[in-house]
Short mmCIF file of C-alpha atoms in Angstrom, two decimals:
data_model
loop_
_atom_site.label_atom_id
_atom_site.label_comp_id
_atom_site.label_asym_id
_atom_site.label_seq_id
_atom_site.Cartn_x
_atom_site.Cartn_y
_atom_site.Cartn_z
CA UNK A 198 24.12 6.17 75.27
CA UNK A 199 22.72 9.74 74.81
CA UNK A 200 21.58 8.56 71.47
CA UNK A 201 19.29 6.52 73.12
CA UNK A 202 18.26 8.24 76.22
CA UNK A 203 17.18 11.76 74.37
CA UNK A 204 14.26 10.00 72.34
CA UNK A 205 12.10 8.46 74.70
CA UNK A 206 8.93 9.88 74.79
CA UNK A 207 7.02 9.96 78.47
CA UNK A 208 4.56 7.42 79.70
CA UNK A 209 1.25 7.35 79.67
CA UNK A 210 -0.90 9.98 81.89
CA UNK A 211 -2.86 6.81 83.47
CA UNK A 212 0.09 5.76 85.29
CA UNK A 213 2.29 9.20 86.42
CA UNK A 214 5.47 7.49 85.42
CA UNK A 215 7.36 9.42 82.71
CA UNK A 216 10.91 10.04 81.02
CA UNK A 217 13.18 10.75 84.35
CA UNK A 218 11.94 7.58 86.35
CA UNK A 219 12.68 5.56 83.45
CA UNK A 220 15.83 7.36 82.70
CA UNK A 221 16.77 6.46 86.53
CA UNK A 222 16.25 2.87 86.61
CA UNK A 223 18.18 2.36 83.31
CA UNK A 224 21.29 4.42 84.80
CA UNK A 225 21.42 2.73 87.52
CA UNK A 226 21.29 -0.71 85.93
CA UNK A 227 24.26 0.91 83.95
CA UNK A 228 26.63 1.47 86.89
CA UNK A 229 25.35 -1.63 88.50
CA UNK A 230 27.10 -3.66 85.86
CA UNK A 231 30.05 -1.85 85.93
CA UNK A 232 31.43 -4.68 87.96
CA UNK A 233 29.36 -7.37 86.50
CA UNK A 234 30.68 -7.09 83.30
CA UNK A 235 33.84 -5.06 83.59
CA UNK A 236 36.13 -7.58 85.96
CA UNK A 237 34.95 -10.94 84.43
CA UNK A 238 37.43 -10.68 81.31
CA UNK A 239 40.19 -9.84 84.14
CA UNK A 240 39.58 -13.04 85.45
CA UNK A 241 43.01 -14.67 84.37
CA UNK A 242 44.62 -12.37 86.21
CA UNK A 243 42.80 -12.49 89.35
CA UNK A 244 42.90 -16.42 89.79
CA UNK A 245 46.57 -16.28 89.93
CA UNK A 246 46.64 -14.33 93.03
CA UNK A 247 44.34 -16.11 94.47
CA UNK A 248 46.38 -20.08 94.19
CA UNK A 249 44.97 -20.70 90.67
CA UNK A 250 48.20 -19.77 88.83
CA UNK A 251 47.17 -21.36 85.28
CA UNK A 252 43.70 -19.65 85.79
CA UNK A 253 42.39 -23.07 84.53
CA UNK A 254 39.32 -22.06 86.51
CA UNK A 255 38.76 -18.28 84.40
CA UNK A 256 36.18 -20.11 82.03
CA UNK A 257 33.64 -21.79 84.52
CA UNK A 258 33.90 -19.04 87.16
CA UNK A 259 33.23 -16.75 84.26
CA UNK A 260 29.58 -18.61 83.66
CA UNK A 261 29.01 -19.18 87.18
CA UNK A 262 27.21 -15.57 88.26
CA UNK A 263 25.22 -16.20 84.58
CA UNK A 264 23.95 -19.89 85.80
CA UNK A 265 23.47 -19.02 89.25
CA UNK A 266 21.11 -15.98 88.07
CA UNK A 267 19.41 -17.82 85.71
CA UNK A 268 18.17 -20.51 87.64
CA UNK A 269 17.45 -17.39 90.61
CA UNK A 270 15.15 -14.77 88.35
CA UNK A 271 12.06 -16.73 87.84
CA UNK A 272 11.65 -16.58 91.71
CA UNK A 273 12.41 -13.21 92.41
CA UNK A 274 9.97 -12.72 89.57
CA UNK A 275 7.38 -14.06 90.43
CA UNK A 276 8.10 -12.62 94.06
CA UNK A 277 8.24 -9.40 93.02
CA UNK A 278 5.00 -9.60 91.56
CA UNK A 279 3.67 -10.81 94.75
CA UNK A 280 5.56 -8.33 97.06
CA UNK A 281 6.51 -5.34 95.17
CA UNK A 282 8.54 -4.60 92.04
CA UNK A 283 10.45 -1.68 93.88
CA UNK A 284 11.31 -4.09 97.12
CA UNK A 285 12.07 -6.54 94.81
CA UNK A 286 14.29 -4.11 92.55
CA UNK A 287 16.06 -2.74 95.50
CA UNK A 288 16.83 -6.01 96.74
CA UNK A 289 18.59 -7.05 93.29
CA UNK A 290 21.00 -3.70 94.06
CA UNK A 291 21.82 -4.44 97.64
CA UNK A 292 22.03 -8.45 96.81
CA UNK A 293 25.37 -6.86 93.96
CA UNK A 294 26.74 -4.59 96.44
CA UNK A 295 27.24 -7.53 98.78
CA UNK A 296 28.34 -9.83 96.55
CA UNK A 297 30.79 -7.96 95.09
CA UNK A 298 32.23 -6.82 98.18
CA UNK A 299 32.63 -10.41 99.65
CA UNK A 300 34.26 -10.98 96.05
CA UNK A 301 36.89 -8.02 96.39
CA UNK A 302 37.65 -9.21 100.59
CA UNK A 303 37.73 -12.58 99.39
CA UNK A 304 41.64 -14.42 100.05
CA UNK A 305 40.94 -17.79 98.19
CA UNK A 306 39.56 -19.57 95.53
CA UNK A 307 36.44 -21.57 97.07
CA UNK A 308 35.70 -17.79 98.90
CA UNK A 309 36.03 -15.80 95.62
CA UNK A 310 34.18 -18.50 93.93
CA UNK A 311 31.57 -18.42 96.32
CA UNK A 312 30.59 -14.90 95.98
CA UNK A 313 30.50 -15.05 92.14
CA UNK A 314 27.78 -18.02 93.33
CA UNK A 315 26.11 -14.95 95.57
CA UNK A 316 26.45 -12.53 92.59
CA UNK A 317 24.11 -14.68 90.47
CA UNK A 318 21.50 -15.41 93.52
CA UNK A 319 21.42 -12.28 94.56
CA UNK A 320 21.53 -10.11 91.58
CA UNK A 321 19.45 -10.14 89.20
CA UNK A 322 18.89 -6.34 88.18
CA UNK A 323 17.92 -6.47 84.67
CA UNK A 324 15.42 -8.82 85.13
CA UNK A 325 14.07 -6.93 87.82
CA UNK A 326 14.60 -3.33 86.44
CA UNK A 327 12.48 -4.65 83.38
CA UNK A 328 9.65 -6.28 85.97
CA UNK A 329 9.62 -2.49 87.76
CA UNK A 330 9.22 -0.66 84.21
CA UNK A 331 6.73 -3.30 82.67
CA UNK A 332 4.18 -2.98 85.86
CA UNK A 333 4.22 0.92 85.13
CA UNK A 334 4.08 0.96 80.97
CA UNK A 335 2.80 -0.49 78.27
CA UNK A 336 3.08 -0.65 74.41
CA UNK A 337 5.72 1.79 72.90
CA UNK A 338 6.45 3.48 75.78
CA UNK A 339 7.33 -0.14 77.26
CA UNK A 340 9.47 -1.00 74.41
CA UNK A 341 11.25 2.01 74.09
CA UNK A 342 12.35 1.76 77.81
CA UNK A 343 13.60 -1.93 77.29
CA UNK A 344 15.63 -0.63 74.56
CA UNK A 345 16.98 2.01 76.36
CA UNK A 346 17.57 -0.86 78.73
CA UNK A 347 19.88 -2.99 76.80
CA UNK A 348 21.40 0.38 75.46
CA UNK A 349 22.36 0.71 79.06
CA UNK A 350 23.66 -2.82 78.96
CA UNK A 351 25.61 -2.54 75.67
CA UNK A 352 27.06 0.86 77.61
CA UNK A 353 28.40 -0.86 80.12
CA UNK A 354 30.08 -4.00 78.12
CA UNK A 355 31.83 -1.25 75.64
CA UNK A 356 33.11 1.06 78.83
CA UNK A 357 33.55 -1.00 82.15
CA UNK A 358 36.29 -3.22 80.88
CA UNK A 359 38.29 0.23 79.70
CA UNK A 360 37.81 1.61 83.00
CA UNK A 361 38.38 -1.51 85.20
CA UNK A 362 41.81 -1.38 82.77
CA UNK A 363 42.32 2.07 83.32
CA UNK A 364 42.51 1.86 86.95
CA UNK A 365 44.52 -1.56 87.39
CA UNK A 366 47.93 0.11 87.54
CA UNK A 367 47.05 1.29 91.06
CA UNK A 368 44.33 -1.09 92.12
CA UNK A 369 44.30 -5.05 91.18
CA UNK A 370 41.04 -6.01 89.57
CA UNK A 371 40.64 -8.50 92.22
CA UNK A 372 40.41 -5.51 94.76
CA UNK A 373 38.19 -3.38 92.48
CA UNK A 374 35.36 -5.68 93.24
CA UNK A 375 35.13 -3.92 96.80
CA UNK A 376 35.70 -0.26 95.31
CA UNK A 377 32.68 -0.96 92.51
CA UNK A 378 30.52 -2.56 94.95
CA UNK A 379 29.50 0.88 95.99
CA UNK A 380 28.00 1.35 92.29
CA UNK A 381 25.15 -0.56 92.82
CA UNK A 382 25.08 0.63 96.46
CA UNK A 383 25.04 4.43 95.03
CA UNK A 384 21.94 2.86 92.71
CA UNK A 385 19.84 1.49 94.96
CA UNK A 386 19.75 4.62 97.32
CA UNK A 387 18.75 6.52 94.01
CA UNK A 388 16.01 3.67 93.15
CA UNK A 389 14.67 4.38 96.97
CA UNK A 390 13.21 8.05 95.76
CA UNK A 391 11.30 6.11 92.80
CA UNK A 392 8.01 5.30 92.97
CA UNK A 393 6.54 1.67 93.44
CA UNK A 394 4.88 1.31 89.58
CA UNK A 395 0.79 0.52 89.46
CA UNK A 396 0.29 -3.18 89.64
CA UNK A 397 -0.21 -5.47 86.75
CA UNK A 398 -3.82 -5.49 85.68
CA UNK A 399 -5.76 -8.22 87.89
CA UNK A 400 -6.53 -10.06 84.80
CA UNK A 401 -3.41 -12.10 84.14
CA UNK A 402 -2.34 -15.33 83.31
CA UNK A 403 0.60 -16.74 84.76
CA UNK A 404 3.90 -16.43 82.79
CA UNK A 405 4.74 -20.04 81.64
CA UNK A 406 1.46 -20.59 80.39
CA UNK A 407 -0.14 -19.89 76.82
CA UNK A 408 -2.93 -17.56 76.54
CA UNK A 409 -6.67 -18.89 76.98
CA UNK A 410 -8.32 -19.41 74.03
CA UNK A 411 -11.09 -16.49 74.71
CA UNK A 412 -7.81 -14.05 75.46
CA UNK A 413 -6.18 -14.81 71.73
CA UNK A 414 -6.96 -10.97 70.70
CA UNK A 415 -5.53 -9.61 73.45
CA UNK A 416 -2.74 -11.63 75.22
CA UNK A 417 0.49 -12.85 73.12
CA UNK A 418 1.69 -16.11 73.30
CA UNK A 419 5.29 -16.48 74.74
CA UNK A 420 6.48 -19.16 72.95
CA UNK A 421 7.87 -17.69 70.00
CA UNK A 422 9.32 -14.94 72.20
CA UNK A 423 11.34 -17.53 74.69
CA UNK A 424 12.83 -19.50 71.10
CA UNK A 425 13.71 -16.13 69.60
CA UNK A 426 15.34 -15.18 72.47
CA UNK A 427 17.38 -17.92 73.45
CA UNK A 428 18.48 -18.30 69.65
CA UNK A 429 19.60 -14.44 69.59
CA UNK A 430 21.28 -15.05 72.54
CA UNK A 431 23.07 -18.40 71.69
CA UNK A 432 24.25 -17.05 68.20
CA UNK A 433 25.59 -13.73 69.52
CA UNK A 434 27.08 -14.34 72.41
CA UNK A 435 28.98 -17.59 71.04
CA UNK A 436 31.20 -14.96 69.04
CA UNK A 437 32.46 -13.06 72.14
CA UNK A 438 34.84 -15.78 73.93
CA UNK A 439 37.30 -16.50 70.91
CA UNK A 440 37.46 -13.43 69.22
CA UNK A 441 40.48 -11.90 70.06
CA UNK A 442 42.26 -15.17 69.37
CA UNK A 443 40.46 -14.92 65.96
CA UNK A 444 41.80 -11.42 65.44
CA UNK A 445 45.21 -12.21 66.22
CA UNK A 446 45.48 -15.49 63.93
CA UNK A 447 43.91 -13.33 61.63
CA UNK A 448 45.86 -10.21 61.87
CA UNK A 449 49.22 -10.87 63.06
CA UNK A 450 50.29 -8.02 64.88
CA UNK A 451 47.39 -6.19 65.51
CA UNK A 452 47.16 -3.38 68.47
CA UNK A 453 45.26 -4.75 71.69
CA UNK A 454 43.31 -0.97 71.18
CA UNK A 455 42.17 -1.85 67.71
CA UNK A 456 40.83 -5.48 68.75
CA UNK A 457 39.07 -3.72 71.56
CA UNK A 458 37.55 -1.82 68.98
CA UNK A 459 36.71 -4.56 66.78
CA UNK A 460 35.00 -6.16 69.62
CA UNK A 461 32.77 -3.00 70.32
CA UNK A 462 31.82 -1.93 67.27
CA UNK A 463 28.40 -3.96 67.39
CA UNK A 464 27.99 -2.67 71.01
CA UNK A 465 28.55 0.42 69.30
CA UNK A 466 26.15 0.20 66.51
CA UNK A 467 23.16 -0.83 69.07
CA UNK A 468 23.95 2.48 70.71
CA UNK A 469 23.52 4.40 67.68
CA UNK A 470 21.08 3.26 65.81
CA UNK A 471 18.84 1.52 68.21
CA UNK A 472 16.09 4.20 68.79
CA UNK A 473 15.99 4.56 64.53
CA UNK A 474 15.30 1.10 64.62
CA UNK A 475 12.27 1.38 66.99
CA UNK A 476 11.08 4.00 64.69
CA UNK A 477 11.57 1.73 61.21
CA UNK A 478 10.45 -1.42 62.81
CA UNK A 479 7.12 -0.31 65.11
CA UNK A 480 4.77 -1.67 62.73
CA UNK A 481 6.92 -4.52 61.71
CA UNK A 482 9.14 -6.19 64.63
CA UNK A 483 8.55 -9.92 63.72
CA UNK A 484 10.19 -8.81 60.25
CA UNK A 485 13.30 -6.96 62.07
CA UNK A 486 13.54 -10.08 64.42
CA UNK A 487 13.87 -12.28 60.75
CA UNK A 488 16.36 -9.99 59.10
CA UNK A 489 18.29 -9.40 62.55
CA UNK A 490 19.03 -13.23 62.72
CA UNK A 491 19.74 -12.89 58.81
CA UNK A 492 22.76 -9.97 59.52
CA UNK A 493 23.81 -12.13 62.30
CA UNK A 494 24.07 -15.24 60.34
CA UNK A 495 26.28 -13.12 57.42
CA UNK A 496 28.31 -11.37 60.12
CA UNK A 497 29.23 -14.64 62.01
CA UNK A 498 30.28 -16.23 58.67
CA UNK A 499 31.72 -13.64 57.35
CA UNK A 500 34.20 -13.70 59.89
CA UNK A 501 35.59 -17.07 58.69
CA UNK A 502 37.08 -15.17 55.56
CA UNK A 503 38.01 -12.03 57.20
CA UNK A 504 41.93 -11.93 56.78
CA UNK A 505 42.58 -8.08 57.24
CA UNK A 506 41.49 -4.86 59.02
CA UNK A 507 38.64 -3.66 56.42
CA UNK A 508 37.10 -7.06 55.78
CA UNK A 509 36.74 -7.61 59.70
CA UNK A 510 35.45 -4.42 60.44
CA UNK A 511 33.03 -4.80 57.65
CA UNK A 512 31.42 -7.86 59.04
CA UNK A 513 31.66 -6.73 62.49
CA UNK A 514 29.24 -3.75 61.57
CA UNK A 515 26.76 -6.59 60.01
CA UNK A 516 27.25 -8.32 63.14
CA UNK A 517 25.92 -4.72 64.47
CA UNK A 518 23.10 -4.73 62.17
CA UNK A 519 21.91 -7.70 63.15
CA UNK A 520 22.32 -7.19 67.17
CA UNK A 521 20.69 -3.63 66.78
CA UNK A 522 17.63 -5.21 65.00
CA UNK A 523 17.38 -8.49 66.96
CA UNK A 524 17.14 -6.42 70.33
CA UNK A 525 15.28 -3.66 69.54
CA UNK A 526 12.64 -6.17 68.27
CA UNK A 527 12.76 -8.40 70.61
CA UNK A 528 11.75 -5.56 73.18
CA UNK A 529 8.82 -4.60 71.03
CA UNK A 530 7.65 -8.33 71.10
CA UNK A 531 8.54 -8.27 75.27
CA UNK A 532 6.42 -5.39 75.14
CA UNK A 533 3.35 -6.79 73.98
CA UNK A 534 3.79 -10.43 75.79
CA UNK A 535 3.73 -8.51 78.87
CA UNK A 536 0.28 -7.26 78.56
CA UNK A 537 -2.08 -8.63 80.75
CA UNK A 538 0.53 -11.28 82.46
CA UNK A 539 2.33 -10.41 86.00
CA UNK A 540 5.51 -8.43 84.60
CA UNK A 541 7.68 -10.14 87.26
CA UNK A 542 7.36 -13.32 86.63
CA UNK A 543 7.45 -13.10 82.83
CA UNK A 544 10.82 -11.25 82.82
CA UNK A 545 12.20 -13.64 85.42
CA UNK A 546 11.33 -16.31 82.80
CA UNK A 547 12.55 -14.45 80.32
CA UNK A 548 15.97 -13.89 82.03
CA UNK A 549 16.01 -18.08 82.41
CA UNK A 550 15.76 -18.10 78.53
CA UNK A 551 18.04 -15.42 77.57
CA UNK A 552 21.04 -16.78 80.14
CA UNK A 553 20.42 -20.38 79.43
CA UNK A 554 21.37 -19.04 76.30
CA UNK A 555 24.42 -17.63 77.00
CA UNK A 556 25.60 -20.21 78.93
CA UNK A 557 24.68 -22.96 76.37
CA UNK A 558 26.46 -20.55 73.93
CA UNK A 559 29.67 -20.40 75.99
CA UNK A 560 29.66 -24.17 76.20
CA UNK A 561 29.40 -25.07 72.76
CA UNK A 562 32.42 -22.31 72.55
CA UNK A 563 34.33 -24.03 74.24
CA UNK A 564 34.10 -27.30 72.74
CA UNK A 565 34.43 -25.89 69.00
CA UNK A 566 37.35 -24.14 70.07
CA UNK A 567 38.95 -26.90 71.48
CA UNK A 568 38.16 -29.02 68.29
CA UNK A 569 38.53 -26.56 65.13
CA UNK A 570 39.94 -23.49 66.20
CA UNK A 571 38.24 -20.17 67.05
CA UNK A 572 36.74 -19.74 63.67
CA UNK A 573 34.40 -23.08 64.88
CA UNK A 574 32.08 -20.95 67.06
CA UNK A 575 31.42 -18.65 64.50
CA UNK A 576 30.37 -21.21 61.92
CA UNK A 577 28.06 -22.77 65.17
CA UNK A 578 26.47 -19.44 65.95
CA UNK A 579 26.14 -19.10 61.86
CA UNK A 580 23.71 -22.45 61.79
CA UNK A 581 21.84 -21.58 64.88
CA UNK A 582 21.16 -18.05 63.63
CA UNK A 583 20.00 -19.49 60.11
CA UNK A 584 17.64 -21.75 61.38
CA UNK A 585 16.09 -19.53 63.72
CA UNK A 586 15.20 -17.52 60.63
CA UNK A 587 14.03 -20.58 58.49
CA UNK A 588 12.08 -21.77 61.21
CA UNK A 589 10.75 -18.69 62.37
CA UNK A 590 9.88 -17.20 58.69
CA UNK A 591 6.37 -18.27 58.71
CA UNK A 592 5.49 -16.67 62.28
CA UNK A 593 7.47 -13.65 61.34
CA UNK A 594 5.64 -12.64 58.16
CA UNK A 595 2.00 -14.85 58.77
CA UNK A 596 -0.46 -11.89 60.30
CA UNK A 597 -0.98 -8.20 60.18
CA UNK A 598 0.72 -6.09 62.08
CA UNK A 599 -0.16 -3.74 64.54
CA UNK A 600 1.53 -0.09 64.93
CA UNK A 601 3.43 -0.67 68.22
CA UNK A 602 2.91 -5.06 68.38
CA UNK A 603 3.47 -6.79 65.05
CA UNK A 604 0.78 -9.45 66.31
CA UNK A 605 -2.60 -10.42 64.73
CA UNK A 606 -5.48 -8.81 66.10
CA UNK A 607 -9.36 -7.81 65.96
CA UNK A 608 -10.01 -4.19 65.31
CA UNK A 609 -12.02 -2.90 67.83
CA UNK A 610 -16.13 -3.09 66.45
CA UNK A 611 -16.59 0.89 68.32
CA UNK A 612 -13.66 2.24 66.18
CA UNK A 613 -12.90 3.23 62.56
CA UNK A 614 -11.13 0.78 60.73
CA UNK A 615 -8.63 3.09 59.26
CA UNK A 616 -7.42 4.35 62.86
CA UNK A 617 -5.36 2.13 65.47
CA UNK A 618 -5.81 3.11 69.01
CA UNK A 619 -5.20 1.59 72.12
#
């Protein structure tokens, strides 16, 4: 993650909110997730102890917190913009650090399951972490922090399970809910020194609605955004349940450390190469969105002939490739939808999209799993991913593209025509 962290550049003097605040919120959205996305893979061997000895309940308690938070983020969006990002924020930290205590106290099933329910109502920190940033920047600085954002993210998946595995000789994952609970406890006492960002200019229109017509030059629509998003997010995450049962059919005898590896190395590549992507893809993102779904598509079939170490590892870095480029652009296009629209309530929307997408992703999964085999959600995300691009390929190259947007705009009558300012 010190790839990505070094890089950023400071915000903008109008709003006094530089490099460390930034650097703050996205560490402690990093050890908030520590539990969040460490323990769920641990899952079939916490239902045992808890009366669910088949852990025939692992996969839908492993969607629940995802579903729950979903349908929860456009409301503490759009509260947040009415009450305070940083009240709003803080709230998301304190709402994990009970949840996942009840979680680690809890001595059955329907309790367990229950705070898993309070995770996703309550939490809600990335959502709300990207509200906070997006009422304070703007433009490149914006999308350099979201990036830095799902670098913290990506951080997290690759490291939390290895810890959380590291420390289960001595403490039972089950229990380590209570222990990590004071993670995003430890956060939101840090996120109480921050500042509360400057509000969202007055001029706004709310975040489920298309920009008027008179606003065309200066407000993005959100529609292509929203089907971007929840088509990245359907086609990636649809890899992650099965793999490992992929890897093993595939290569018999393989070392749990290098499937673990396998599985991280587009996590890996995102926090590499992200920032270099920002740089090769400022005045371009629609076109890094287009070939990001393209790598992804390769990757995901790719994997259906991979049959040893090198060929798996070789798509797995496409895979990378294509995660690395969908994200990063993705942020640069969140950047410039959330000018001029309440921040709060258009990440809280966005956070609908993106885990509807997941969840539809783990659902379909499931089923192709169950049907063909764990090669089937590959070949799924594989369609999805292609037709994203195919129907996406005339917004992604139709316009000209701005230095730090991609979108279509007027140049400004006052200014020269051969400079772009803000």
């Amino acid at each position: 993650m010190a790839t990505i962290t070094t890089a950023l550049p400071a915000a903008g003097a109008a709003t006094a909110f530089g490099r460390r605040q930034v650097h703050a919120v996205a560490g402690c959205y990093f050890v908030a997730s520590f539990a969040a996305l460490g323990l769920p893979p641990f899952l079939t061997e916490i239902l045992p102890r808890l009366g669910d000895s088949a852990a025939r309940w692992a996969g839908v308690l492993y969607i629940v917190p995802t579903v729950f938070g979903a349908l929860g983020a456009p409301l503490w969006g759009r509260l947040a913009d009415r009450y305070g990002r940083k009240r709003l924020l803080l709230r998301a930290q304190l709402g994990l650090a009970v949840s996942f205590l009840l979680a680690g106290l809890a001595d059955s099933l329907p309790l367990f399951a229950a705070a898993l329910v309070l995770q996703g109502i309550l939490g809600g920190t990335f959502a709300a972490s990207n509200g906070y940033l997006a009422a304070a920047l703007e433009g490149p600085s914006l999308s350099k922090a979201l990036t830095l954002m799902q670098g913290a993210a990506r951080a997290a998946l690759v490291f939390a399970p290895i810890v959380v595995g590291s420390l289960s000789p001595w403490l039972s994952p089950h229990r380590q809910y209570a222990l990590l609970a004071v993670l995003p406890l430890t956060a939101a006492v840090m996120l109480a020194f921050l500042p509360e960002p400057v509000k969202a200019p007055a001029a706004a229109v709310p975040a489920d609605e298309p920009a008027p017509a008179e606003d065309d030059r200066s407000v993005t629509p959100l529609r292509p955004l929203y089907l971007f998003e929840f088509a990245f997010v359907f086609s990636t995450v649809i890899s992650f349940p099965y793999l490992l049962t992929l890897i093993e059919e595939r290569i018999p005898g393989a070392p749990p450390l290098v499937s673990g590896v396998l599985f991280a190395l587009p996590h890996l590549c995102y926090l590499l190469f992200a920032l270099r992507v920002h740089t090769a893809f400022e005045r371009r993102p629609r076109a890094g969105i287009g070939l990001g779904f393209v790598c992804v598509a390769l990757g995901l079939a790719g994997h259906g002939a991979a049959h040893s170490l090198a060929t798996f590892t070789a798509v797995r870095l496409l895979l990378g490739a294509g995660l690395t480029l969908g994200l990063v652009c993705l942020s640069m296009l969140a950047a410039d939808c959330a000018k001029g629209r309440p921040p709060g309530g258009m990440f809280g929307a966005l956070e609908l999209v993106s885990k509807g997408g997941a969840v539809a992703a783990g659902i379909a999964a499931a089923f192709g799993n169950g049907l063909f085999g764990p090669a089937a959600p590959l070949f799924t995300g594989t369609a999805i991913a292609l037709a994203a691009a195919l129907c996406g390929l005339p917004t992604l190259v139709r316009g000209r593209s701005t230095p730090t947007t991609g979108r279509r705009i007027a140049l400004p009558r006052t200014r020269s025509r051969t400079r772009w300012s803000r």
